[in-house]
Tab-separated table of C-alpha atoms and ligand atoms in Angstrom:
chain	number	residue	atom	x	y	z
A	262	UNK	CA	-29.730	32.221	23.612
A	263	UNK	CA	-29.083	30.403	26.899
A	264	UNK	CA	-25.474	29.534	27.674
A	265	UNK	CA	-25.203	25.860	28.720
A	266	UNK	CA	-24.121	25.199	32.278
A	267	UNK	CA	-22.701	22.059	33.860
A	268	UNK	CA	-22.296	22.101	37.640
A	269	UNK	CA	-20.565	19.445	39.730
A	270	UNK	CA	-22.025	18.848	43.173
A	271	UNK	CA	-19.267	17.170	45.152
A	272	UNK	CA	-21.517	16.662	48.182
A	273	UNK	CA	-19.488	15.500	51.243
A	274	UNK	CA	-16.688	14.093	49.092
A	275	UNK	CA	-13.026	14.977	48.570
A	276	UNK	CA	-10.670	16.723	50.977
A	277	UNK	CA	-9.588	20.241	50.059
A	278	UNK	CA	-6.325	18.858	48.636
A	279	UNK	CA	-8.147	16.215	46.582
A	280	UNK	CA	-10.577	18.848	45.323
A	281	UNK	CA	-7.709	21.126	44.368
A	282	UNK	CA	-6.118	18.325	42.322
A	283	UNK	CA	-9.419	17.646	40.551
A	284	UNK	CA	-9.923	21.316	39.619
A	285	UNK	CA	-6.304	21.588	38.430
A	286	UNK	CA	-7.119	18.790	35.981
A	287	UNK	CA	-10.307	20.528	34.884
A	288	UNK	CA	-8.613	23.874	34.299
A	289	UNK	CA	-6.768	22.811	31.187
A	290	UNK	CA	-9.889	21.593	29.497
A	291	UNK	CA	-12.353	24.160	30.806
A	292	UNK	CA	-10.131	27.069	29.787
A	293	UNK	CA	-10.507	26.007	26.170
A	294	UNK	CA	-14.299	26.124	26.270
A	295	UNK	CA	-15.865	29.535	25.812
A	296	UNK	CA	-19.463	28.680	25.110
A	297	UNK	CA	-20.300	26.915	28.360
A	298	UNK	CA	-20.286	27.679	32.092
A	299	UNK	CA	-18.567	25.078	34.250
A	300	UNK	CA	-19.173	25.212	37.996
A	301	UNK	CA	-17.826	23.138	40.889
A	302	UNK	CA	-19.603	23.036	44.234
A	303	UNK	CA	-17.175	21.744	46.875
A	304	UNK	CA	-17.893	21.306	50.593
A	305	UNK	CA	-17.692	24.600	52.535
A	306	UNK	CA	-14.287	23.803	54.072
A	307	UNK	CA	-12.697	23.410	50.651
A	308	UNK	CA	-14.044	26.683	49.252
A	309	UNK	CA	-11.053	28.936	50.115
A	310	UNK	CA	-8.565	26.541	48.509
A	311	UNK	CA	-10.694	25.867	45.444
A	312	UNK	CA	-11.397	29.611	45.110
A	313	UNK	CA	-7.668	30.186	44.659
A	314	UNK	CA	-7.530	27.671	41.810
A	315	UNK	CA	-10.737	28.932	40.174
A	316	UNK	CA	-9.359	32.474	40.104
A	317	UNK	CA	-6.885	31.295	37.459
A	318	UNK	CA	-9.512	29.704	35.273
A	319	UNK	CA	-12.934	29.807	33.664
A	320	UNK	CA	-14.237	27.292	36.206
A	321	UNK	CA	-16.748	29.010	38.489
A	322	UNK	CA	-17.286	28.320	42.156
A	323	UNK	CA	-20.556	27.259	43.760
A	324	UNK	CA	-21.631	26.364	47.285
A	325	UNK	CA	-23.867	23.473	48.220
A	326	UNK	CA	-26.044	25.436	50.615
A	327	UNK	CA	-26.239	28.669	52.588
A	328	UNK	CA	-28.096	30.338	55.432
A	329	UNK	CA	-30.236	33.440	54.928
A	330	UNK	CA	-29.126	35.493	57.930
A	331	UNK	CA	-26.102	37.766	57.554
A	332	UNK	CA	-24.514	36.773	60.866
A	333	UNK	CA	-25.436	35.788	64.403
A	334	UNK	CA	-25.973	32.827	66.690
A	335	UNK	CA	-26.590	30.213	64.005
A	336	UNK	CA	-24.206	27.415	64.920
A	337	UNK	CA	-22.925	25.436	61.969
A	338	UNK	CA	-24.400	27.727	59.322
A	339	UNK	CA	-22.643	29.686	56.580
A	340	UNK	CA	-24.007	33.032	55.382
A	341	UNK	CA	-24.072	34.313	51.815
A	342	UNK	CA	-21.868	37.210	52.962
A	343	UNK	CA	-19.248	34.675	54.010
A	344	UNK	CA	-19.535	32.895	50.660
A	345	UNK	CA	-19.067	35.969	48.500
A	346	UNK	CA	-15.820	36.757	50.312
A	347	UNK	CA	-14.465	33.804	48.292
A	348	UNK	CA	-16.218	34.850	45.085
A	349	UNK	CA	-18.808	32.137	45.165
A	350	UNK	CA	-20.990	32.767	42.099
A	351	UNK	CA	-23.562	29.991	42.454
A	352	UNK	CA	-25.307	28.223	45.324
A	353	UNK	CA	-27.402	25.053	45.289
A	354	UNK	CA	-30.688	25.486	47.158
A	355	UNK	CA	-33.325	22.901	48.016
A	356	UNK	CA	-31.344	19.837	47.008
A	357	UNK	CA	-33.371	16.742	47.843
A	358	UNK	CA	-30.668	15.668	50.269
A	359	UNK	CA	-31.152	18.877	52.246
A	360	UNK	CA	-34.903	18.704	51.892
A	361	UNK	CA	-34.434	15.438	53.793
A	362	UNK	CA	-36.350	13.302	51.371
A	363	UNK	CA	-33.635	11.058	50.107
A	364	UNK	CA	-31.454	8.105	50.991
A	365	UNK	CA	-31.633	5.213	53.394
A	366	UNK	CA	-32.460	7.575	56.229
A	367	UNK	CA	-35.430	8.942	54.322
A	368	UNK	CA	-38.050	10.330	56.663
A	369	UNK	CA	-41.768	10.037	55.988
A	370	UNK	CA	-43.115	12.591	53.553
A	371	UNK	CA	-44.213	15.804	55.183
A	372	UNK	CA	-42.068	15.460	58.293
A	373	UNK	CA	-38.939	17.406	59.070
A	374	UNK	CA	-35.848	16.261	57.179
A	375	UNK	CA	-32.292	16.081	58.449
A	376	UNK	CA	-31.619	19.687	57.652
A	377	UNK	CA	-35.134	20.924	58.316
A	378	UNK	CA	-35.353	22.420	54.815
A	379	UNK	CA	-38.801	23.650	53.836
A	380	UNK	CA	-40.310	25.728	51.019
A	381	UNK	CA	-40.098	28.686	53.424
A	382	UNK	CA	-36.371	28.295	54.181
A	383	UNK	CA	-35.657	27.694	50.495
A	384	UNK	CA	-37.540	30.915	49.686
A	385	UNK	CA	-35.509	32.882	52.255
A	386	UNK	CA	-32.243	31.506	50.844
A	387	UNK	CA	-33.226	32.358	47.252
A	388	UNK	CA	-34.082	35.949	48.205
A	389	UNK	CA	-30.806	36.374	50.126
A	390	UNK	CA	-28.723	34.942	47.279
A	391	UNK	CA	-30.387	37.150	44.680
A	392	UNK	CA	-29.884	40.179	46.927
A	393	UNK	CA	-26.144	39.429	47.052
A	394	UNK	CA	-25.896	38.704	43.321
A	395	UNK	CA	-25.198	34.988	43.756
A	396	UNK	CA	-27.006	32.722	41.294
A	397	UNK	CA	-29.240	30.203	43.066
A	398	UNK	CA	-29.402	26.715	41.549
A	399	UNK	CA	-32.887	25.812	42.758
A	400	UNK	CA	-33.486	22.046	42.833
A	401	UNK	CA	-36.963	20.672	42.313
A	402	UNK	CA	-38.123	17.130	41.700
A	403	UNK	CA	-40.557	14.427	42.658
A	404	UNK	CA	-40.069	11.262	44.687
A	405	UNK	CA	-40.823	7.845	43.247
A	406	UNK	CA	-44.089	7.724	45.200
A	407	UNK	CA	-45.129	11.103	43.801
A	408	UNK	CA	-44.311	9.987	40.262
A	409	UNK	CA	-46.219	6.744	40.825
A	410	UNK	CA	-49.161	8.789	42.106
A	411	UNK	CA	-49.208	10.833	38.902
A	412	UNK	CA	-48.561	14.118	40.720
A	413	UNK	CA	-45.082	14.976	39.381
A	414	UNK	CA	-46.154	18.243	37.727
A	415	UNK	CA	-48.210	19.320	40.746
A	416	UNK	CA	-45.291	18.689	43.128
A	417	UNK	CA	-42.864	20.641	40.980
A	418	UNK	CA	-45.279	23.540	40.498
A	419	UNK	CA	-45.754	23.786	44.271
A	420	UNK	CA	-41.979	23.652	44.834
A	421	UNK	CA	-41.385	26.450	42.312
A	422	UNK	CA	-44.189	28.634	43.656
A	423	UNK	CA	-43.029	28.108	47.251
A	424	UNK	CA	-39.380	28.801	46.482
A	425	UNK	CA	-40.104	31.926	44.429
A	426	UNK	CA	-42.907	33.436	46.519
A	427	UNK	CA	-42.475	37.217	46.695
A	428	UNK	CA	-39.453	37.263	44.371
A	429	UNK	CA	-39.630	40.185	41.949
A	430	UNK	CA	-40.108	38.738	38.425
A	431	UNK	CA	-37.222	40.864	37.128
A	432	UNK	CA	-34.913	39.021	39.565
A	433	UNK	CA	-35.784	35.683	38.002
A	434	UNK	CA	-33.190	36.426	35.315
A	435	UNK	CA	-30.587	35.555	37.938
A	436	UNK	CA	-31.889	32.067	38.569
A	437	UNK	CA	-30.995	28.527	37.513
A	438	UNK	CA	-33.439	25.672	38.101
A	439	UNK	CA	-32.337	22.043	38.275
A	440	UNK	CA	-34.918	19.338	37.639
A	441	UNK	CA	-33.738	16.494	39.816
A	442	UNK	CA	-36.135	13.565	40.128
A	443	UNK	CA	-35.349	12.267	43.626
A	444	UNK	CA	-35.507	8.648	42.465
A	445	UNK	CA	-32.728	9.291	39.928
A	446	UNK	CA	-30.212	10.877	42.306
A	447	UNK	CA	-27.268	8.634	43.060
A	448	UNK	CA	-29.242	5.570	42.000
A	449	UNK	CA	-27.828	5.031	38.506
A	450	UNK	CA	-31.375	5.380	37.167
A	451	UNK	CA	-31.756	8.267	34.748
A	452	UNK	CA	-34.984	9.907	33.711
A	453	UNK	CA	-35.789	9.158	30.087
A	454	UNK	CA	-34.635	12.131	27.964
A	455	UNK	CA	-38.100	12.735	26.474
A	456	UNK	CA	-39.718	12.736	29.909
A	457	UNK	CA	-36.983	14.972	31.359
A	458	UNK	CA	-37.622	17.379	28.473
A	459	UNK	CA	-41.375	17.289	29.111
A	460	UNK	CA	-40.884	18.161	32.793
A	461	UNK	CA	-38.317	20.874	32.016
A	462	UNK	CA	-40.707	22.441	29.489
A	463	UNK	CA	-43.395	22.378	32.175
A	464	UNK	CA	-40.948	24.050	34.608
A	465	UNK	CA	-40.386	26.777	32.018
A	466	UNK	CA	-44.133	27.210	31.564
A	467	UNK	CA	-44.655	27.560	35.335
A	468	UNK	CA	-41.755	30.039	35.538
A	469	UNK	CA	-43.466	32.015	32.787
A	470	UNK	CA	-46.650	32.141	34.880
A	471	UNK	CA	-44.704	33.213	37.970
A	472	UNK	CA	-42.717	35.849	36.077
A	473	UNK	CA	-43.171	36.413	32.375
A	474	UNK	CA	-42.652	34.021	29.434
A	475	UNK	CA	-39.773	36.193	28.094
A	476	UNK	CA	-38.014	35.931	31.449
A	477	UNK	CA	-38.663	32.192	31.654
A	478	UNK	CA	-37.136	31.812	28.194
A	479	UNK	CA	-33.856	33.112	29.567
A	480	UNK	CA	-33.717	30.952	32.711
A	481	UNK	CA	-31.376	28.003	32.483
A	482	UNK	CA	-32.965	24.699	33.413
A	483	UNK	CA	-30.639	21.796	34.179
A	484	UNK	CA	-31.288	18.105	34.503
A	485	UNK	CA	-29.753	16.211	37.424
A	486	UNK	CA	-29.945	12.554	38.425
A	487	UNK	CA	-27.306	9.981	37.507
A	488	UNK	CA	-25.928	12.016	34.594
A	489	UNK	CA	-22.931	10.244	33.067
A	490	UNK	CA	-20.780	10.617	29.967
A	491	UNK	CA	-22.963	8.004	28.273
A	492	UNK	CA	-26.308	9.787	28.697
A	493	UNK	CA	-25.321	13.477	28.901
A	494	UNK	CA	-25.423	14.211	25.191
A	495	UNK	CA	-28.981	12.963	24.654
A	496	UNK	CA	-30.260	14.748	27.764
A	497	UNK	CA	-28.522	18.029	26.968
A	498	UNK	CA	-29.731	17.938	23.356
A	499	UNK	CA	-33.305	18.506	24.543
A	500	UNK	CA	-34.549	22.028	23.773
A	501	UNK	CA	-35.479	22.871	27.360
A	502	UNK	CA	-32.465	21.242	29.056
A	503	UNK	CA	-29.586	23.692	29.279
A	504	UNK	CA	-27.031	21.458	30.963
A	505	UNK	CA	-26.737	19.382	34.093
A	506	UNK	CA	-26.249	19.239	37.831
A	507	UNK	CA	-23.920	16.303	38.273
A	508	UNK	CA	-23.151	14.475	41.526
A	509	UNK	CA	-21.092	11.283	41.511
A	510	UNK	CA	-19.738	11.664	37.983
A	511	UNK	CA	-18.302	15.120	38.757
A	512	UNK	CA	-15.726	13.556	41.094
A	513	UNK	CA	-13.731	12.185	38.186
A	514	UNK	CA	-12.098	14.752	35.878
A	515	UNK	CA	-12.255	12.613	32.716
A	516	UNK	CA	-15.905	11.649	33.236
A	517	UNK	CA	-16.904	15.197	34.168
A	518	UNK	CA	-15.127	16.560	31.114
A	519	UNK	CA	-16.924	14.070	28.870
A	520	UNK	CA	-20.213	15.295	30.362
A	521	UNK	CA	-19.218	18.929	29.785
A	522	UNK	CA	-18.494	18.074	26.174
A	523	UNK	CA	-21.973	16.573	25.950
A	524	UNK	CA	-23.378	20.030	26.646
B	255	PEP	C1	-26.980	15.549	42.634
B	255	PEP	O1	-26.404	15.376	43.691
B	255	PEP	O2	-27.521	16.635	42.426
B	255	PEP	C2	-27.004	14.471	41.654
B	255	PEP	C3	-27.675	14.660	40.575
B	255	PEP	O3	-26.302	13.341	41.970
B	255	PEP	P1	-25.929	12.120	40.948
B	255	PEP	O4	-25.450	12.740	39.695
B	255	PEP	O5	-24.885	11.343	41.670
B	255	PEP	O6	-27.202	11.356	40.747
């Protein structure tokens, strides 16, 4: 039995004080829910403040990214060691915005993105997170062009294989995968629930090939891409969708709570 999970990705939104106020609102509701994991992923600078609030609640803390080295001359980076000091339990890895394949500044396919994320760096981050006992939320998903070209499943398979290369199958238990079609992120366009379910089932099948089907059965697979209160229930009712990774709608306590209820 997989416990549903709803994670809010705040991206570069909210000051630490604004984030604290939002989590204070969430506490009351989240503390009453025992059959679901609720995670907030604030910007790095807000983590210490939000960690203090989360300590009093069932809301778990996630980071939006990490670096794989423990320490050293890596200007602007944050290590997993630094994250666990604040009891960060989850970390998003390979989000399409860090893969550099999204938004108005989108770079041509195959070239270096803003954050120079690649399958290799994603793989290094996953291994480091698993080593430290932090749950990676691995994002995979196709662009509109890839979907139009009929290669969605191929793209996602390659992303999963690249991200999990050399990871011991037994470690896959500590993994969450988020299916996030790039064309649905922040656009208001949601993937049809039946199609999202088809892709998530395919993700589970590929995970079974990489590890073992029994392990894949226990991995939580989330859907992300313009999830709102109005579409969460149908998406989360799909057998292979175990919750959501929510961007914009996680910035509003009432909307986020309605989404959590949908799971
Ligand atoms: C995301 O950032 O992972 C995301 C899914 O964003 P949104 O919900 O705003 O589409």
